[in-house]
Coordinates of C-alpha atoms in Angstrom, one line a residue:
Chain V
X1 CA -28.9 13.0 8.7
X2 CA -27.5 14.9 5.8
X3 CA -24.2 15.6 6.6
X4 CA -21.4 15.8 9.2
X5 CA -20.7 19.7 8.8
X6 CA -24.1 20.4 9.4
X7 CA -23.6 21.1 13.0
X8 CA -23.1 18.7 16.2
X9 CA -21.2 15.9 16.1
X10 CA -19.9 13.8 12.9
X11 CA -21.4 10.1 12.8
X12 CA -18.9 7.6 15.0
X13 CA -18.2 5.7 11.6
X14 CA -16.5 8.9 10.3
X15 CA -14.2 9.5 13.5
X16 CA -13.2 6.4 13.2
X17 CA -12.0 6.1 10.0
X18 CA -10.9 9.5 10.2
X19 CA -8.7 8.2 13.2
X20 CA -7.6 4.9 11.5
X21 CA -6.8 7.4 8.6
X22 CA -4.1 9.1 10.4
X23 CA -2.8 5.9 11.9
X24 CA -2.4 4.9 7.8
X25 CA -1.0 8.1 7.4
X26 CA 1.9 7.7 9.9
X27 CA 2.4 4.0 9.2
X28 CA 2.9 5.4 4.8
X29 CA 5.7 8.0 6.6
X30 CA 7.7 4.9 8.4
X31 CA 7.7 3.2 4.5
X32 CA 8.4 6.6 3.4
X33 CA 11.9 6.4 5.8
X34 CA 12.7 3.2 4.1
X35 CA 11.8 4.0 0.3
X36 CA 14.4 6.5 1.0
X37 CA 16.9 4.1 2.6
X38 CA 16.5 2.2 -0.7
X39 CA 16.6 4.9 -2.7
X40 CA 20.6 6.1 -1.6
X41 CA 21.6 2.2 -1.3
X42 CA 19.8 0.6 -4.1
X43 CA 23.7 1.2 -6.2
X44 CA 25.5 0.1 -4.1
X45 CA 25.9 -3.9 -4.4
X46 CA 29.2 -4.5 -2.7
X47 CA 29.9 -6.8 -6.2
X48 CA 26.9 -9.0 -5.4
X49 CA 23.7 -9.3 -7.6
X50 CA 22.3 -6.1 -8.8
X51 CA 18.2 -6.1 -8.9
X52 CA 18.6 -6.6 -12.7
X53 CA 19.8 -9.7 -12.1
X54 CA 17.5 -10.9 -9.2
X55 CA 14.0 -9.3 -10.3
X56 CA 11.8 -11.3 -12.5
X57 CA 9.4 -9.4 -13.6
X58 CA 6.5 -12.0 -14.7
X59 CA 6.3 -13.3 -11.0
X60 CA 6.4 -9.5 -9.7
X61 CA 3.3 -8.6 -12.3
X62 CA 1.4 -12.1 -10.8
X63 CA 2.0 -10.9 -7.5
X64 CA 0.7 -7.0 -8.6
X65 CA -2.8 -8.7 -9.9
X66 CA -3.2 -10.8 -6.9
X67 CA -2.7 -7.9 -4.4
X68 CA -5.2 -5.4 -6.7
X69 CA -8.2 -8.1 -7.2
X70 CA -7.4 -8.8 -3.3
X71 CA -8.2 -4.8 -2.7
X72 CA -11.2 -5.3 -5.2
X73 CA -12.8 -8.1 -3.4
X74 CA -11.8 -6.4 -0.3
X75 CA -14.3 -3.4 -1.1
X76 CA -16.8 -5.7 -2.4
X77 CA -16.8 -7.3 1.2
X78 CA -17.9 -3.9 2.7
X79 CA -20.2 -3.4 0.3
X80 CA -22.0 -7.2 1.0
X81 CA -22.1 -6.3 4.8
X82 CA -23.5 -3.0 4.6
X83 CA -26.0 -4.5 2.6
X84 CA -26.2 -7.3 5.2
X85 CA -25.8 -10.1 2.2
X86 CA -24.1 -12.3 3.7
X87 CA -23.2 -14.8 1.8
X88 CA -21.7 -12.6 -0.2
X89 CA -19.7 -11.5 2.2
X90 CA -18.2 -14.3 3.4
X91 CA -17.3 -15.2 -0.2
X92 CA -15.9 -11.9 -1.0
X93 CA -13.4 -12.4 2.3
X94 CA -12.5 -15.9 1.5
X95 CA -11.2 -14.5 -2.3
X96 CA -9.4 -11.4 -0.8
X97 CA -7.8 -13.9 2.3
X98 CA -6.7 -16.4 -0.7
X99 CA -5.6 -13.7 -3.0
X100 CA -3.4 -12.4 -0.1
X101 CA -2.2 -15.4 1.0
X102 CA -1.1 -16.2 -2.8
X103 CA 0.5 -12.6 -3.1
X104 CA 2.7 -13.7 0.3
X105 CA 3.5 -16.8 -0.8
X106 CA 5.1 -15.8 -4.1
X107 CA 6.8 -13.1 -2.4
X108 CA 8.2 -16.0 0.1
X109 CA 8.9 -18.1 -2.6
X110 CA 11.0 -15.0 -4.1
X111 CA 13.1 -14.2 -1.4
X112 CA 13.4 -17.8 -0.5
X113 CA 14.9 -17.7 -4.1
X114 CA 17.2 -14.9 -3.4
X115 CA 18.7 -16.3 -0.2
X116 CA 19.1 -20.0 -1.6
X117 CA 21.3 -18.2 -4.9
X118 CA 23.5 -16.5 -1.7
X119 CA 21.6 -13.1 -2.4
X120 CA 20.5 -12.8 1.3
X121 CA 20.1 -9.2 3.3
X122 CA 23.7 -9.6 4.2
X123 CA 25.2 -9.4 1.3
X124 CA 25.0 -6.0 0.0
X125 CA 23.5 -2.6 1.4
X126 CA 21.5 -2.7 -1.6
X127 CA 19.8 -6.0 -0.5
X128 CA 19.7 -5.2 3.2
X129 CA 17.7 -2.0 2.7
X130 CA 15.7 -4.4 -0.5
X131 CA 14.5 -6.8 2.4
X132 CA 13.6 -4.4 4.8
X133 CA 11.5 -2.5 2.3
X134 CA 9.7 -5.4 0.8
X135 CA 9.8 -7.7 3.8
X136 CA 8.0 -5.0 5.9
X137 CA 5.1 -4.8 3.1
X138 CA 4.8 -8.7 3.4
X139 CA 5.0 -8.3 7.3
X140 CA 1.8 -5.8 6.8
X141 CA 0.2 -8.3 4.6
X142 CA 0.6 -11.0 7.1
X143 CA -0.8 -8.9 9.5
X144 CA -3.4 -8.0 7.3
X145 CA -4.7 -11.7 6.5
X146 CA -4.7 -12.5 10.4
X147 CA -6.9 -9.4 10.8
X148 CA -9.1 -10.5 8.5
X149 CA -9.3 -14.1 9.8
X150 CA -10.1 -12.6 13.7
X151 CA -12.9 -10.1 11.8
X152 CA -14.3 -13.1 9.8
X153 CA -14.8 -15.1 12.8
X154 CA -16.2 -11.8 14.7
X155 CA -19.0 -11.2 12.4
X156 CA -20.1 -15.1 11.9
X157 CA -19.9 -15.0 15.7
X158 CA -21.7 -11.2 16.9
X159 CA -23.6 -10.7 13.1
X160 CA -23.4 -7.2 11.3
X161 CA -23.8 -5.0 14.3
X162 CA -22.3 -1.6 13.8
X163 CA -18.9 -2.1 15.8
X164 CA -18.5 -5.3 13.7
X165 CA -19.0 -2.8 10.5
X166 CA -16.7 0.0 11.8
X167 CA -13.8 -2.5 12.4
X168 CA -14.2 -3.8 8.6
X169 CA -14.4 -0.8 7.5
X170 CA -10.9 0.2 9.2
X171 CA -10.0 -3.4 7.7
X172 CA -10.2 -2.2 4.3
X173 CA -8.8 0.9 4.8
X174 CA -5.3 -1.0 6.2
X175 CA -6.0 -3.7 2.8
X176 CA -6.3 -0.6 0.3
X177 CA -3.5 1.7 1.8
X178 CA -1.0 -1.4 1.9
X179 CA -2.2 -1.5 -2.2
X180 CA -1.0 2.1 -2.7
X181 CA 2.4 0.9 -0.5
X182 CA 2.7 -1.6 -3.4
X183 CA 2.1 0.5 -6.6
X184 CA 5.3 2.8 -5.1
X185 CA 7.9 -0.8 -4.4
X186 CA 6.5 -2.1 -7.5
X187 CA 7.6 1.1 -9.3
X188 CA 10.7 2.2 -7.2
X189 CA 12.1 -1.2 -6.6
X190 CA 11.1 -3.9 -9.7
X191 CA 9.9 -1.5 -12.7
X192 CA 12.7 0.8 -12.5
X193 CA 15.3 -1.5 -10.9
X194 CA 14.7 -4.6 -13.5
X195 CA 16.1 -2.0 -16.4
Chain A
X1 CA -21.5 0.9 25.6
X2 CA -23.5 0.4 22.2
X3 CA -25.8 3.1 23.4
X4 CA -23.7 6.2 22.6
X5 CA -22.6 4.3 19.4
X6 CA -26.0 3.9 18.2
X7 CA -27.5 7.7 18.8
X8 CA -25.3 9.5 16.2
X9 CA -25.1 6.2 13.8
X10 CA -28.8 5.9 13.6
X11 CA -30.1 6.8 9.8
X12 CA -27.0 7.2 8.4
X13 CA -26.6 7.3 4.6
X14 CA -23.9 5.2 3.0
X15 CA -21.1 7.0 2.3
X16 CA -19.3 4.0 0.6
X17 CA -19.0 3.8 -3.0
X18 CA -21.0 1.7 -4.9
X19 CA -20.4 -2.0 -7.1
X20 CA -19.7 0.6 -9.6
X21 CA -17.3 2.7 -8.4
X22 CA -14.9 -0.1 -7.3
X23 CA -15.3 -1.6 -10.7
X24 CA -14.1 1.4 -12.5
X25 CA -11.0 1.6 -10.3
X26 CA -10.1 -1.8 -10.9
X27 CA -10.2 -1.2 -14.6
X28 CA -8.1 2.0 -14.1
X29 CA -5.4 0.6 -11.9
X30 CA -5.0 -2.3 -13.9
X31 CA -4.8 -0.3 -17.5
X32 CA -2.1 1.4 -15.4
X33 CA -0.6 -1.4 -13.8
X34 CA -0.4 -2.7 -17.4
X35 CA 1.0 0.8 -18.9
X36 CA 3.7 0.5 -16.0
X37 CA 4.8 -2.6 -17.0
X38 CA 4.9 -1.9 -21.0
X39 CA 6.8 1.2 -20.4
X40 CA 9.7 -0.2 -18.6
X41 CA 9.7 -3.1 -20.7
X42 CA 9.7 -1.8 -24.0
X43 CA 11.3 1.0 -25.8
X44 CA 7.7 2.9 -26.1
X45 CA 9.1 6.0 -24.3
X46 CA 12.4 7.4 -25.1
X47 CA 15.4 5.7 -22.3
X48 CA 15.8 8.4 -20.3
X49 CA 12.4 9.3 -20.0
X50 CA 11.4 5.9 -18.7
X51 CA 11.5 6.6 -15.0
X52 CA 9.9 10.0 -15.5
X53 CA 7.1 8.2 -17.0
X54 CA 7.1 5.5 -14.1
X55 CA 6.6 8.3 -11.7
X56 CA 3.7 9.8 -13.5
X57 CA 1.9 6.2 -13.8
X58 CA 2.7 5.1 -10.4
X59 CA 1.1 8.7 -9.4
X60 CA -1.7 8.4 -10.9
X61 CA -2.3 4.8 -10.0
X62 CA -1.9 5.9 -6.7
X63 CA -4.5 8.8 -6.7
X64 CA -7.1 6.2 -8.2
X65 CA -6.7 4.0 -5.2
X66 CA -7.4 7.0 -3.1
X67 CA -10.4 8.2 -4.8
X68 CA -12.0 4.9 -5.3
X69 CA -11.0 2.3 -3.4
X70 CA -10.4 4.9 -0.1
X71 CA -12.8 7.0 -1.0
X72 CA -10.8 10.6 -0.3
X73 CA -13.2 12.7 -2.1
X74 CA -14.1 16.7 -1.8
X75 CA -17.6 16.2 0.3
X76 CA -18.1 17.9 3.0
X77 CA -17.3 14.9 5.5
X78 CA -14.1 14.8 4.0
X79 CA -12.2 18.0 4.7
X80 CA -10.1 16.7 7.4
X81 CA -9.4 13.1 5.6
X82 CA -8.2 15.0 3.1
X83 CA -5.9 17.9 5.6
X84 CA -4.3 14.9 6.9
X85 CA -3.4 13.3 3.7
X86 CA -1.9 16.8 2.3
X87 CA 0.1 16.8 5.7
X88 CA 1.2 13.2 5.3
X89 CA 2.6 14.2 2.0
X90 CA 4.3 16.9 2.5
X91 CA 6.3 14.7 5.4
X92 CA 6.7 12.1 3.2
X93 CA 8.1 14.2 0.7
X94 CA 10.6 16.1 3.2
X95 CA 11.7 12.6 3.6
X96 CA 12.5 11.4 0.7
X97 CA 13.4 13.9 -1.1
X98 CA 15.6 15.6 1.7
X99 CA 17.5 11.8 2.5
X100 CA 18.2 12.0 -1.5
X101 CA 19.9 15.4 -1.7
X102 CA 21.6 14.8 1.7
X103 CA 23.0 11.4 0.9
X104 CA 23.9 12.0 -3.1
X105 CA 26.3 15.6 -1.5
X106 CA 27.5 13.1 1.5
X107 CA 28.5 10.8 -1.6
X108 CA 30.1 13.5 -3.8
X109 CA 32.1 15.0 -0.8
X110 CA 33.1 12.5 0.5
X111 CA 36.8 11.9 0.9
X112 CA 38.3 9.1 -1.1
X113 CA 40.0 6.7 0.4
X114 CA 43.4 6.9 -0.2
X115 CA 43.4 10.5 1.4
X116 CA 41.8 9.3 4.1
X117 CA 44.6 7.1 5.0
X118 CA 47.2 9.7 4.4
X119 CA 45.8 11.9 6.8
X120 CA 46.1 9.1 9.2
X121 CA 49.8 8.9 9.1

């Protein structure tokens, strides 16, 4: 088969991911409704800790690198299993799961931080609409690793059959798109409000 | 249920990228990951050009992720991938943009206070 505009129906693999696509696309418009909540309220600190005071930007860049070589192993991973290596598969996986699982544990870590110095969601519109911005991206990420746990488990258990494939491949759609979520809080919420 | 699955499936090319391709991205997103950073840490660009300049890099980083680590590219198979994404943006943008403007004239017509209460009397 040459191609899907040839005539007759496009390969399954496509439809799929052309249907996971626009499930990305309407989950990147519900961040888009709270990029703009923090965007009006990120001045307004009711007196409490402004993000120039909270952000530090060394454990923000850490947390950057982890979540992009997670995305880069994540691609390798689709690459092994097409190519049915499987070893490599499995190790490419492990990496993305533990650079994930680092990523969320700094960003716990931070917002444990935050609450312990009395900088909790309640104390400022500013920080109520900063938690529900960035705790949503963790809440995705979290999501993410158990995904990627249950697909693990499904390929050792059913092999590289095509289904198995399909569902990784929407897998690292979900792990790249909640990348491109990142680059925008990274740039919106720590870059420009650490100034 | 595998059946219908396998008919259209059967001999297809990969349409995935390559070892290559993802490398490249990497090295792309992190030189601008690493731009981003130098530019709102240092005084490289002029002040109030700084968040102009984080736009543009966060842009930019954003289309690499979509072109190599996505894979939203011009072939053929990709027409309606890349419909979609135009549509998402322009939503996205009537968001944002639109909350902005609405919010920032709320803000500056706004009543203050103290009038407020005299009205009240």
């Amino acid at each position: 088969m040459t191609s899907g505009s040839a005539g007759g129906p496009a390969p399954v693999r496509i439809v799929v991911a052309y249907g996971f696509w626009i499930f990305l696309l309407s989950d990147i418009i519900m961040f888009s409704a709270l990029f703009a909540t923090y965007a009006v309220l990120s001045g307004q600190t009711a007196g409490g800790p402004s993000g120039r005071e909270l952000f530090q930007l060394r454990h923000v860049g850490v947390e950057t690198l982890c979540l992009l070589f997670s995305s880069y192993t994540c691609g390798l991973a689709i690459l092994a299993i097409e190519r049915r290596r499987m070893r490599e598969f499995y190790v490419s996986c492990a990496l993305t799961f533990v650079l994930g699982a680092s990523f969320l544990g700094l960003e716990i870590s931070e917002f444990v931080g935050m609450i312990a110095r009395g900088a909790g969601p309640s104390r400022s519109a500013f920080l109520s609409s900063f938690f529900s911005l960035v705790g949503l991206h963790g809440i995705h990420v979290s999501a993410g690793l158990l995904w990627l746990t249950f697909m693990v488990a499904q390929t050792a258990t059913k092999g590289a059959r095509d289904f198995v494939r399909r569902r990784l491949l929407c897998f690292s759609l979900f792990w790249h798109a909640l990348d491109i979520i990142w680059v925008a809080l990274l740039t919106l919420v720590y870059l420009m409000g650490a100034r | 249920m595998e059946q219908h699955d396998q008919a259209p499936d059967a001999g297809e090319t990969e349409p995935l990228g390559s070892f290559a391709s993802y490398t490249v991205g990497l090295i792309f997103a992190l030189l601008l990951t690493g731009a981003s950073f130098l530019v709102s840490q240092t005084h490289l660009l002029w002040a109030p050009g700084v968040p102009a300049g984080l736009a543009v890099l966060a842009i930019a980083q954003m289309g690499v992720h979509l072109v190599f680590f996505l894979h939203i590219s011009t072939g053929p198979d990709n027409t309606n991938n890349v419909l979609a994404l135009v549509f998402g943006l322009l939503i996205v943008t009537l968001v944002v943009s639109g909350s902005l403007w609405i919010m920032a004239h709320l803000n500056a017509n706004m009543m203050p206070p103290s009038a407020l209460m005299e009205m009240r009397r």
